[in-house]
Coordinates of C-alpha atoms in Angstrom, one line a residue:
X2 CA -11.5 -5.6 32.7
X3 CA -10.0 -3.5 29.9
X4 CA -6.7 -5.4 30.2
X5 CA -8.5 -8.7 30.0
X6 CA -10.3 -7.5 26.8
X7 CA -7.0 -6.4 25.4
X8 CA -5.4 -9.8 25.9
X9 CA -8.5 -11.5 24.4
X10 CA -8.3 -9.2 21.4
X11 CA -4.6 -9.9 20.9
X12 CA -5.2 -13.7 21.2
X13 CA -7.9 -13.5 18.5
X14 CA -5.7 -11.5 16.2
X15 CA -2.9 -14.0 16.6
X16 CA -5.3 -17.0 16.0
X17 CA -6.7 -15.3 12.9
X18 CA -3.2 -14.6 11.6
X19 CA -2.2 -18.2 12.1
X20 CA -5.4 -19.4 10.3
X21 CA -4.7 -17.0 7.4
X22 CA -1.1 -18.3 7.1
X23 CA -2.3 -21.9 7.3
X24 CA -4.8 -21.4 4.4
X25 CA -2.4 -19.3 2.3
X26 CA 0.3 -22.0 2.6
X27 CA -1.8 -24.9 1.5
X28 CA -0.2 -27.0 -1.3
X29 CA -3.3 -27.5 -3.4
X30 CA -1.7 -29.8 -5.9
X31 CA -0.9 -32.2 -3.0
X32 CA -4.4 -31.8 -1.6
X33 CA -6.0 -32.7 -5.0
X34 CA -3.6 -35.6 -5.6
X35 CA -4.4 -37.2 -2.2
X36 CA -8.2 -36.7 -2.6
X37 CA -8.0 -38.1 -6.2
X38 CA -6.1 -41.2 -4.9
X39 CA -9.0 -42.1 -2.6
X40 CA -11.5 -41.4 -5.4
X41 CA -9.6 -43.8 -7.7
X42 CA -9.8 -46.5 -5.0
X43 CA -13.6 -45.9 -4.7
X44 CA -14.0 -46.2 -8.5
X45 CA -12.0 -49.5 -8.6
X46 CA -14.0 -50.9 -5.6
X47 CA -17.3 -50.0 -7.5
X48 CA -16.0 -51.7 -10.7
X49 CA -15.2 -54.8 -8.6
X50 CA -18.6 -54.7 -6.9
X51 CA -17.0 -54.4 -3.4
X52 CA -19.6 -52.2 -1.8
X53 CA -18.4 -52.9 1.7
X54 CA -15.0 -51.4 0.7
X55 CA -16.7 -48.4 -1.1
X56 CA -18.5 -47.6 2.2
X57 CA -15.2 -47.7 4.2
X58 CA -13.4 -45.5 1.6
X59 CA -16.2 -43.0 1.6
X60 CA -15.9 -42.7 5.4
X61 CA -12.1 -42.2 5.0
X62 CA -12.7 -39.4 2.4
X63 CA -15.4 -37.6 4.3
X64 CA -13.2 -37.5 7.5
X65 CA -10.0 -36.6 5.6
X66 CA -8.4 -33.3 6.4
X67 CA -7.4 -32.8 2.7
X68 CA -11.0 -33.5 1.5
X69 CA -12.3 -31.0 3.9
X70 CA -9.9 -28.3 2.6
X71 CA -11.0 -29.0 -1.0
X72 CA -14.7 -29.1 0.0
X73 CA -14.3 -25.7 1.6
X74 CA -12.5 -24.2 -1.4
X75 CA -15.0 -25.4 -4.0
X76 CA -18.0 -23.2 -3.0
X77 CA -15.7 -20.2 -2.5
X78 CA -14.5 -20.3 -6.2
X79 CA -17.8 -20.8 -8.1
X80 CA -20.2 -18.1 -9.4
X81 CA -22.3 -18.1 -6.2
X82 CA -19.4 -17.4 -3.9
X83 CA -20.7 -13.9 -3.1
X84 CA -24.3 -15.1 -2.6
X85 CA -25.0 -15.8 1.1
X86 CA -27.6 -18.2 2.5
X87 CA -30.0 -17.4 5.3
X88 CA -27.1 -16.8 7.8
X89 CA -25.5 -14.0 5.6
X90 CA -22.0 -15.6 5.7
X91 CA -19.8 -15.7 2.5
X92 CA -16.3 -16.8 3.7
X93 CA -14.4 -14.1 1.9
X94 CA -11.3 -14.1 4.0
X95 CA -8.6 -16.9 4.2
X96 CA -9.0 -17.2 8.0
X97 CA -12.8 -17.7 7.6
X98 CA -12.1 -20.5 5.0
X99 CA -9.6 -22.2 7.3
X100 CA -11.8 -22.0 10.3
X101 CA -14.7 -23.4 8.2
X102 CA -12.6 -26.4 6.9
X103 CA -11.6 -27.3 10.5
X104 CA -15.3 -27.2 11.6
X105 CA -16.6 -29.6 8.9
X106 CA -18.0 -32.7 10.5
X107 CA -21.0 -35.0 10.3
X108 CA -21.4 -35.2 14.1
X109 CA -24.7 -33.7 15.1
X110 CA -24.9 -32.1 11.6
X111 CA -28.1 -30.2 11.0
X112 CA -28.6 -28.5 7.6
X113 CA -30.1 -25.0 7.7
X114 CA -33.1 -24.1 5.5
X115 CA -32.3 -22.8 2.0
X116 CA -32.9 -19.3 0.9
X117 CA -35.5 -19.5 -1.9
X118 CA -35.3 -17.1 -4.8
X119 CA -37.0 -17.2 -8.2
X120 CA -35.2 -16.5 -11.4
X121 CA -36.6 -15.9 -14.9
X122 CA -36.9 -18.8 -17.3
X123 CA -35.8 -17.8 -20.7
X124 CA -38.4 -18.0 -23.4
X125 CA -41.4 -17.9 -21.1
X126 CA -43.1 -15.8 -18.4
X127 CA -42.6 -18.5 -15.8
X128 CA -39.9 -18.3 -13.1
X129 CA -38.0 -21.3 -11.7
X130 CA -37.1 -21.7 -8.1
X131 CA -33.5 -21.7 -6.9
X132 CA -32.5 -22.8 -3.4
X133 CA -29.4 -21.1 -1.9
X134 CA -27.8 -23.1 1.0
X135 CA -25.5 -21.5 3.6
X136 CA -21.8 -21.7 2.9
X137 CA -21.4 -24.4 5.6
X138 CA -24.1 -26.6 4.0
X139 CA -22.5 -26.0 0.5
X140 CA -19.1 -27.2 1.9
X141 CA -20.8 -30.3 3.4
X142 CA -22.5 -31.0 0.1
X143 CA -19.2 -30.5 -1.7
X144 CA -17.5 -33.0 0.7
X145 CA -20.0 -35.7 0.1
X146 CA -20.1 -35.0 -3.6
X147 CA -16.4 -35.9 -3.6
X148 CA -17.4 -39.4 -2.5
X149 CA -20.4 -39.7 -4.8
X150 CA -18.9 -38.5 -8.0
X151 CA -16.6 -41.6 -8.5
X152 CA -19.6 -43.9 -8.0
X153 CA -21.8 -41.9 -10.4
X154 CA -19.0 -42.0 -13.0
X155 CA -18.5 -45.8 -12.6
X156 CA -22.2 -46.7 -12.7
X157 CA -23.6 -43.9 -14.9
X158 CA -25.1 -44.3 -18.4
X159 CA -22.4 -44.3 -21.1
X160 CA -24.4 -41.8 -23.2
X161 CA -25.2 -39.4 -20.4
X162 CA -23.2 -36.1 -20.8
X163 CA -24.5 -33.5 -18.4
X164 CA -22.7 -32.5 -15.1
X165 CA -20.0 -35.1 -15.6
X166 CA -16.2 -34.8 -15.6
X167 CA -14.6 -34.1 -19.0
X168 CA -17.9 -34.3 -20.8
X169 CA -19.8 -31.5 -22.5
X170 CA -22.7 -30.6 -24.7
X171 CA -20.4 -31.0 -27.7
X172 CA -19.9 -34.7 -26.8
X173 CA -23.7 -35.2 -26.8
X174 CA -23.9 -33.4 -30.2
X175 CA -21.3 -35.7 -31.6
X176 CA -23.0 -38.8 -30.3
X177 CA -26.3 -37.8 -31.9
X178 CA -24.5 -37.1 -35.2
X179 CA -22.8 -40.5 -35.1
X180 CA -26.2 -42.2 -34.5
X181 CA -28.1 -40.3 -37.2
X182 CA -25.7 -39.3 -40.0
X183 CA -25.9 -42.4 -42.2
X184 CA -28.4 -43.2 -44.9
X185 CA -29.7 -46.3 -42.9
X186 CA -29.8 -44.4 -39.6
X187 CA -33.0 -44.3 -37.5
X188 CA -35.6 -41.7 -38.8
X189 CA -37.7 -41.1 -35.7
X190 CA -36.8 -39.3 -32.5
X191 CA -38.4 -39.1 -29.1
X192 CA -37.6 -35.7 -27.6
X193 CA -37.9 -36.3 -23.9
X194 CA -38.4 -33.6 -21.2
X195 CA -39.0 -34.4 -17.6
X196 CA -41.5 -32.2 -15.7
X197 CA -39.7 -30.3 -12.9
X198 CA -37.0 -33.0 -12.6
X199 CA -35.0 -31.4 -9.7
X200 CA -38.2 -30.5 -7.8
X201 CA -40.0 -33.8 -7.9
X202 CA -37.5 -36.7 -7.4
X203 CA -38.8 -39.0 -4.7
X204 CA -36.9 -38.5 -1.4
X205 CA -37.6 -42.1 -0.4
X206 CA -36.1 -43.4 -3.7
X207 CA -33.0 -41.3 -3.1
X208 CA -32.6 -42.6 0.5
X209 CA -33.0 -46.2 -0.6
X210 CA -30.7 -46.0 -3.6
X211 CA -28.0 -43.4 -3.2
X212 CA -24.9 -44.9 -1.6
X213 CA -24.0 -42.4 1.1
X214 CA -24.5 -41.6 4.8
X215 CA -28.3 -41.8 5.2
X216 CA -28.5 -39.3 8.0
X217 CA -26.5 -36.6 6.1
X218 CA -28.5 -37.2 2.9
X219 CA -31.7 -36.7 4.9
X220 CA -30.4 -33.4 6.2
X221 CA -29.7 -32.2 2.6
X222 CA -33.1 -33.3 1.4
X223 CA -35.3 -32.3 4.3
X224 CA -33.7 -28.9 5.1
X225 CA -36.8 -27.0 3.9
X226 CA -36.6 -23.4 2.5
X227 CA -37.4 -19.9 3.6
X228 CA -39.4 -17.6 1.4
X229 CA -40.9 -14.3 2.4
X230 CA -39.9 -14.9 6.0
X231 CA -41.9 -18.2 6.1
X232 CA -40.4 -21.7 6.5
X233 CA -41.7 -24.3 4.0
X234 CA -40.9 -28.1 4.2
X235 CA -39.3 -30.0 1.3
X236 CA -41.3 -33.2 0.6
X237 CA -39.6 -34.1 -2.7
X238 CA -36.8 -33.1 -5.0
X239 CA -33.2 -31.9 -4.7
X240 CA -32.6 -28.2 -4.3
X241 CA -31.6 -26.4 -7.5
X242 CA -28.5 -24.5 -6.5
X243 CA -27.1 -27.2 -4.3
X244 CA -23.6 -28.5 -5.2
X245 CA -24.7 -32.2 -4.8
X246 CA -28.0 -31.8 -6.7
X247 CA -26.7 -32.5 -10.2
X248 CA -25.0 -35.7 -9.1
X249 CA -28.2 -36.9 -7.3
X250 CA -30.3 -36.1 -10.4
X251 CA -27.9 -37.9 -12.7
X252 CA -27.9 -41.0 -10.4
X253 CA -31.7 -40.9 -10.4
X254 CA -31.9 -41.0 -14.2
X255 CA -29.1 -43.5 -14.7
X256 CA -30.4 -46.8 -15.8
X257 CA -32.5 -45.7 -18.8
X258 CA -29.7 -46.9 -21.2
X259 CA -29.7 -50.4 -19.7
X260 CA -33.5 -50.5 -19.7
X261 CA -33.5 -49.8 -23.5
X262 CA -30.5 -52.1 -24.2
X263 CA -32.2 -55.0 -22.4
X264 CA -35.4 -54.5 -24.4
X265 CA -34.1 -53.6 -27.8
X266 CA -30.5 -54.7 -28.1
X267 CA -30.5 -58.2 -26.6
X268 CA -31.9 -61.4 -27.9
X269 CA -33.8 -64.2 -25.9
X270 CA -30.5 -65.5 -24.6
X271 CA -29.8 -62.2 -22.9
X272 CA -26.8 -61.4 -25.0
X273 CA -26.4 -58.3 -27.3
X274 CA -27.7 -59.2 -30.7
X275 CA -26.7 -57.0 -33.7
X276 CA -29.7 -58.0 -35.8
X277 CA -32.0 -57.3 -32.9
X278 CA -30.4 -53.8 -32.4
X279 CA -30.7 -53.1 -36.2
X280 CA -34.3 -54.1 -36.2
X281 CA -35.3 -51.3 -33.7
X282 CA -32.4 -48.8 -34.0
X283 CA -33.0 -47.5 -30.5
X284 CA -30.2 -45.1 -29.3
X285 CA -30.3 -43.0 -26.1
X286 CA -28.5 -39.6 -25.5
X287 CA -29.1 -37.6 -22.3
X288 CA -27.8 -34.2 -21.1
X289 CA -29.0 -33.5 -17.5
X290 CA -32.8 -34.0 -17.6
X291 CA -33.2 -33.5 -21.4
X292 CA -32.8 -36.6 -23.6
X293 CA -33.5 -37.9 -27.1
X294 CA -34.1 -41.5 -28.1
X295 CA -33.9 -42.6 -31.7
X296 CA -36.2 -45.3 -33.2
X297 CA -36.6 -47.0 -36.6
X298 CA -40.4 -46.4 -36.7
X299 CA -42.9 -44.1 -35.0
X300 CA -44.5 -47.1 -33.3
X301 CA -41.3 -48.1 -31.6
X302 CA -40.8 -44.5 -30.4
X303 CA -44.3 -44.6 -28.8
X304 CA -43.5 -47.9 -27.2
X305 CA -40.2 -46.4 -25.8
X306 CA -42.1 -43.4 -24.4
X307 CA -44.3 -45.8 -22.3
X308 CA -41.2 -47.6 -21.1
X309 CA -39.7 -44.3 -19.9
X310 CA -42.9 -43.3 -18.2
X311 CA -42.7 -46.5 -16.1
X312 CA -39.1 -46.0 -15.3
X313 CA -39.7 -42.4 -14.1
X314 CA -42.8 -43.2 -12.1
X315 CA -40.7 -45.3 -9.6
X316 CA -38.6 -42.2 -9.0
X317 CA -41.5 -39.8 -8.5
X318 CA -41.1 -38.2 -12.0
X319 CA -43.1 -37.9 -15.1
X320 CA -42.6 -36.7 -18.7
X321 CA -43.9 -33.2 -19.7
X322 CA -46.7 -33.7 -22.2
X323 CA -46.0 -30.3 -23.8
X324 CA -42.3 -30.8 -24.4
X325 CA -42.1 -34.5 -25.1
X326 CA -42.5 -35.0 -28.8
X327 CA -42.0 -37.7 -31.5
X328 CA -40.4 -36.2 -34.6
X329 CA -39.2 -37.3 -38.0
X330 CA -35.6 -36.4 -38.8
X331 CA -36.7 -34.7 -42.0
X332 CA -38.6 -32.2 -39.9
X333 CA -35.7 -31.8 -37.5
X334 CA -35.5 -31.3 -33.8
X335 CA -33.7 -28.9 -31.4
X336 CA -31.3 -30.1 -28.7
X337 CA -28.8 -28.1 -26.6
X338 CA -29.0 -25.1 -28.8
X339 CA -28.6 -26.9 -32.2
X340 CA -31.1 -28.0 -34.8
X341 CA -30.6 -31.5 -36.2
X342 CA -32.2 -32.1 -39.5
X343 CA -31.7 -34.1 -42.7
X344 CA -31.8 -32.3 -46.0
X345 CA -32.2 -34.7 -49.0
X346 CA -30.7 -37.5 -46.8
X347 CA -27.8 -35.4 -45.4
X348 CA -27.8 -34.6 -41.7
X349 CA -26.9 -31.0 -41.0
X350 CA -26.5 -29.5 -37.5
X351 CA -27.1 -25.8 -37.3
X352 CA -27.6 -23.3 -34.5
X353 CA -31.3 -23.4 -33.6
X354 CA -33.6 -20.5 -34.0
X355 CA -34.1 -20.1 -30.2
X356 CA -30.4 -19.8 -29.7
X357 CA -30.0 -17.3 -32.5
X358 CA -32.9 -15.2 -31.1
X359 CA -31.5 -15.4 -27.6
X360 CA -28.0 -14.1 -28.6
X361 CA -29.6 -11.4 -30.8
X362 CA -31.7 -10.2 -27.9
X363 CA -28.7 -10.3 -25.6
X364 CA -26.6 -8.2 -28.0
X365 CA -29.5 -5.8 -28.7
X366 CA -30.0 -5.3 -24.9
X367 CA -26.3 -4.6 -24.4
X368 CA -26.3 -2.0 -27.2
X369 CA -29.4 -0.5 -25.9
X370 CA -27.9 -0.4 -22.4
X371 CA -24.8 1.3 -23.8
X372 CA -26.5 4.2 -25.5
X373 CA -24.3 6.7 -23.6
X374 CA -21.2 4.5 -23.4
X375 CA -17.9 5.2 -25.1
X376 CA -17.2 3.0 -28.1
X377 CA -14.4 1.2 -26.3
X378 CA -16.7 0.2 -23.5
X379 CA -19.3 -1.1 -25.9
X380 CA -16.8 -3.2 -27.8
X381 CA -15.5 -4.7 -24.5
X382 CA -19.1 -5.6 -23.5
X383 CA -20.0 -7.1 -26.9
X384 CA -16.8 -9.1 -27.6
X385 CA -17.3 -11.8 -24.9
X386 CA -20.9 -12.4 -26.0
X387 CA -19.8 -12.7 -29.7
X388 CA -16.8 -14.9 -28.9
X389 CA -18.6 -17.2 -26.5
X390 CA -21.5 -17.8 -28.8
X391 CA -19.4 -18.4 -31.9
X392 CA -17.0 -20.8 -30.1
X393 CA -20.0 -22.8 -28.9
X394 CA -21.3 -23.2 -32.4
X395 CA -18.0 -23.5 -34.3
X396 CA -18.3 -27.3 -34.6
X397 CA -21.7 -27.1 -36.4
X398 CA -22.7 -25.9 -39.9
X399 CA -22.7 -22.3 -38.7
X400 CA -21.0 -20.2 -41.4
X401 CA -24.2 -18.8 -43.0
X402 CA -25.6 -18.1 -39.5
X403 CA -22.4 -16.2 -38.5
X404 CA -22.6 -14.0 -41.6
X405 CA -26.3 -13.2 -40.9
X406 CA -25.6 -12.3 -37.3
X407 CA -22.7 -10.1 -38.3
X408 CA -25.1 -8.2 -40.6
X409 CA -27.7 -7.8 -37.8
X410 CA -25.0 -6.5 -35.4
X411 CA -23.8 -4.0 -38.0
X412 CA -27.4 -2.7 -38.4
X413 CA -27.8 -2.4 -34.6
X414 CA -24.5 -0.5 -34.3
X415 CA -25.4 1.8 -37.2
X416 CA -28.6 2.8 -35.3
X417 CA -26.6 3.2 -32.1
X418 CA -24.2 5.6 -33.9
X419 CA -26.9 7.5 -35.7
X420 CA -28.8 8.1 -32.5
X421 CA -25.8 9.6 -30.9
X422 CA -25.2 12.1 -33.7
X423 CA -28.6 12.9 -35.3
X424 CA -27.2 16.1 -36.9
X425 CA -24.1 14.6 -38.5
X426 CA -23.8 13.2 -42.0
X427 CA -23.5 9.5 -42.7
X428 CA -19.9 10.0 -43.9
X429 CA -18.9 11.7 -40.7
X430 CA -20.5 8.9 -38.6
X431 CA -18.7 6.2 -40.7
X432 CA -15.3 7.9 -40.4
X433 CA -15.7 8.2 -36.6
X434 CA -16.8 4.7 -35.7
X435 CA -15.8 2.4 -38.6
X436 CA -12.2 2.1 -39.9
X437 CA -10.1 0.0 -42.2
X438 CA -8.0 -2.7 -40.6
X439 CA -5.9 -5.4 -42.2
X440 CA -7.3 -4.7 -45.7
X441 CA -10.8 -4.9 -44.4
X442 CA -13.2 -1.9 -44.4
X443 CA -16.1 -1.2 -42.1
X444 CA -14.4 -2.4 -38.9
X445 CA -16.1 -1.2 -35.8
X446 CA -13.0 -0.1 -33.8
X447 CA -11.4 2.5 -31.7
X448 CA -7.7 2.6 -31.0
X449 CA -6.5 -0.9 -30.4
X450 CA -10.0 -2.2 -29.6
X451 CA -11.8 -3.9 -32.4
X452 CA -15.2 -5.6 -32.5
X453 CA -15.0 -9.3 -33.2
X454 CA -16.8 -10.8 -36.1
X455 CA -18.6 -14.2 -35.8
X456 CA -17.7 -15.0 -39.4
X457 CA -14.0 -14.9 -38.4
X458 CA -14.6 -18.1 -36.4
X459 CA -13.3 -21.1 -38.3
X460 CA -15.5 -24.3 -38.3
X461 CA -13.7 -27.0 -36.3
X462 CA -15.2 -30.5 -36.0
X463 CA -15.4 -32.0 -32.5
X464 CA -13.4 -35.1 -31.6
X465 CA -15.5 -38.2 -30.7
X466 CA -15.5 -39.3 -27.1
X467 CA -14.7 -42.9 -26.2
X468 CA -17.7 -43.7 -24.1
X469 CA -16.1 -46.4 -22.0
X470 CA -13.4 -44.2 -20.6
X471 CA -13.5 -43.3 -16.9
X472 CA -12.1 -39.9 -15.7
X473 CA -10.6 -41.5 -12.6
X474 CA -9.1 -44.6 -14.3
X475 CA -8.2 -43.2 -17.7
X476 CA -7.1 -39.7 -16.9
X477 CA -4.3 -39.7 -19.5
X478 CA -6.9 -40.3 -22.3
X479 CA -8.9 -37.2 -21.2
X480 CA -5.7 -35.0 -20.9
X481 CA -4.5 -36.0 -24.3
X482 CA -8.0 -35.5 -25.8
X483 CA -8.1 -32.0 -24.3
X484 CA -4.7 -31.2 -25.8
X485 CA -5.8 -32.5 -29.2
X486 CA -9.0 -30.3 -29.1
X487 CA -6.8 -27.3 -28.0
X488 CA -4.3 -28.0 -30.8
X489 CA -7.1 -28.1 -33.4
X490 CA -8.3 -24.7 -32.2
X491 CA -4.8 -23.2 -32.1
X492 CA -4.1 -24.6 -35.6
X493 CA -7.3 -23.0 -36.8
X494 CA -6.3 -19.7 -35.2
X495 CA -2.8 -19.9 -36.7
X496 CA -4.3 -20.7 -40.1
X497 CA -6.7 -17.8 -39.8
X498 CA -3.8 -15.4 -38.9
X499 CA -1.8 -16.8 -41.8
X500 CA -4.7 -16.2 -44.2
X501 CA -4.9 -12.6 -43.0
X502 CA -1.1 -12.1 -43.4
X503 CA -1.3 -13.5 -46.9
X504 CA -4.2 -11.2 -47.9
X505 CA -2.0 -8.2 -46.8
X506 CA 1.4 -9.3 -48.2
X507 CA 0.7 -11.6 -51.2
X508 CA -0.7 -8.8 -53.5
X509 CA 2.3 -6.7 -52.8
X510 CA 4.7 -9.7 -53.4
X511 CA 2.9 -10.4 -56.7
X512 CA 3.3 -6.7 -57.7
X513 CA 7.0 -6.8 -56.9
X514 CA 7.5 -10.0 -59.1
X515 CA 5.8 -8.2 -62.0

């Protein structure tokens, strides 16, 4: 018996070693290239309205060995890779990943219930639900997302920017600016917010309208969830936390742009009419489930609101009465962390108050948490927060805000330092924590570590996105655009460094000339 167990153990070790080598030797560039080739074919078939071909290509992709490898890798690389579902598995080893990839199949597939957790919603006492699927279900969702994403990109609204390849909040920001920056631009804005979008989408609408394997989609939607050791059914919605959920939500909301274009941009002959469009000035910009719609008058904005209500009702959704507002541009509105407002006819986009308060609170909490930390550790904790926030807002009118926040941070750090040394003089505290660096005084630093200043961030305008470009058919455009954006930032960084060098060396050069 012991000999048999020993042989079995050796066989398992050998099999695991082979699986490990197999996973570690995967050529991921080749995998991505082959999967992308099928996705491009799906996109072209959708554009040509060949839905029978789309279905065949989807089947090929979901049964492709390479797609299964990629679908297994995706959930093991994102933020939730260490968070297990109800089965406790996390796929942390190469052999576990390879074994999982080989076991992905739609035959007799049954999705396990989600693990329900509640996370705090910023700015309120409410908590929002989050569903955590098992790793196997995440990989299955990732596999079918590979087939749905090309369809969503080909059929989606041009001015939808959330959860889409090569699109960002900054593209939405730029589109709003283009629509509203001129003197004759629309003055009224409908700020739309959908009540519990992810939780309330009609399952029947998804089953009838999402072009994917119906039996697999039903498993994703009807899996249920476990909370406090009780199993609850899911009657509506897509689980927040699921890999496929953002794509399903986007496809549910796609069509608003066409609805508005048919009503406000086209004449009686059904063709786009510039005079008709200028009469109403209706523009639509959406990011995930938040959107804004511009209008020439308040009455048009109210009419648009009723149209949107009818569109959402068919999908089991409704607008939030509290958060859906009609606003004049002179009063301004907040969207994606920015405030859009006209001052004497000039549109200025600044970081909004909520975003400023949020980053201030985050920095304050970090400093409070680091009461006993060494200065180097505190600098290392604060720099990513400061850099991330300043980079996000560097395309807006942010210089004044950056200087104000620098002042706030300085005051917080001063209190932090004074608390540590209540018996020391101000001069002693200053000389310990603040030093001169590159002709600048009052630099919070220690050794080679230096606290970043928001005001050191140069303002860089974002590059407009060509809305008709498709990430599967026009990849070169997006690669070049990314390079251009990166070059602008590098140029700004180089100029910033050059300015600092000039500040140090020019005075000395002028003195030498004299």
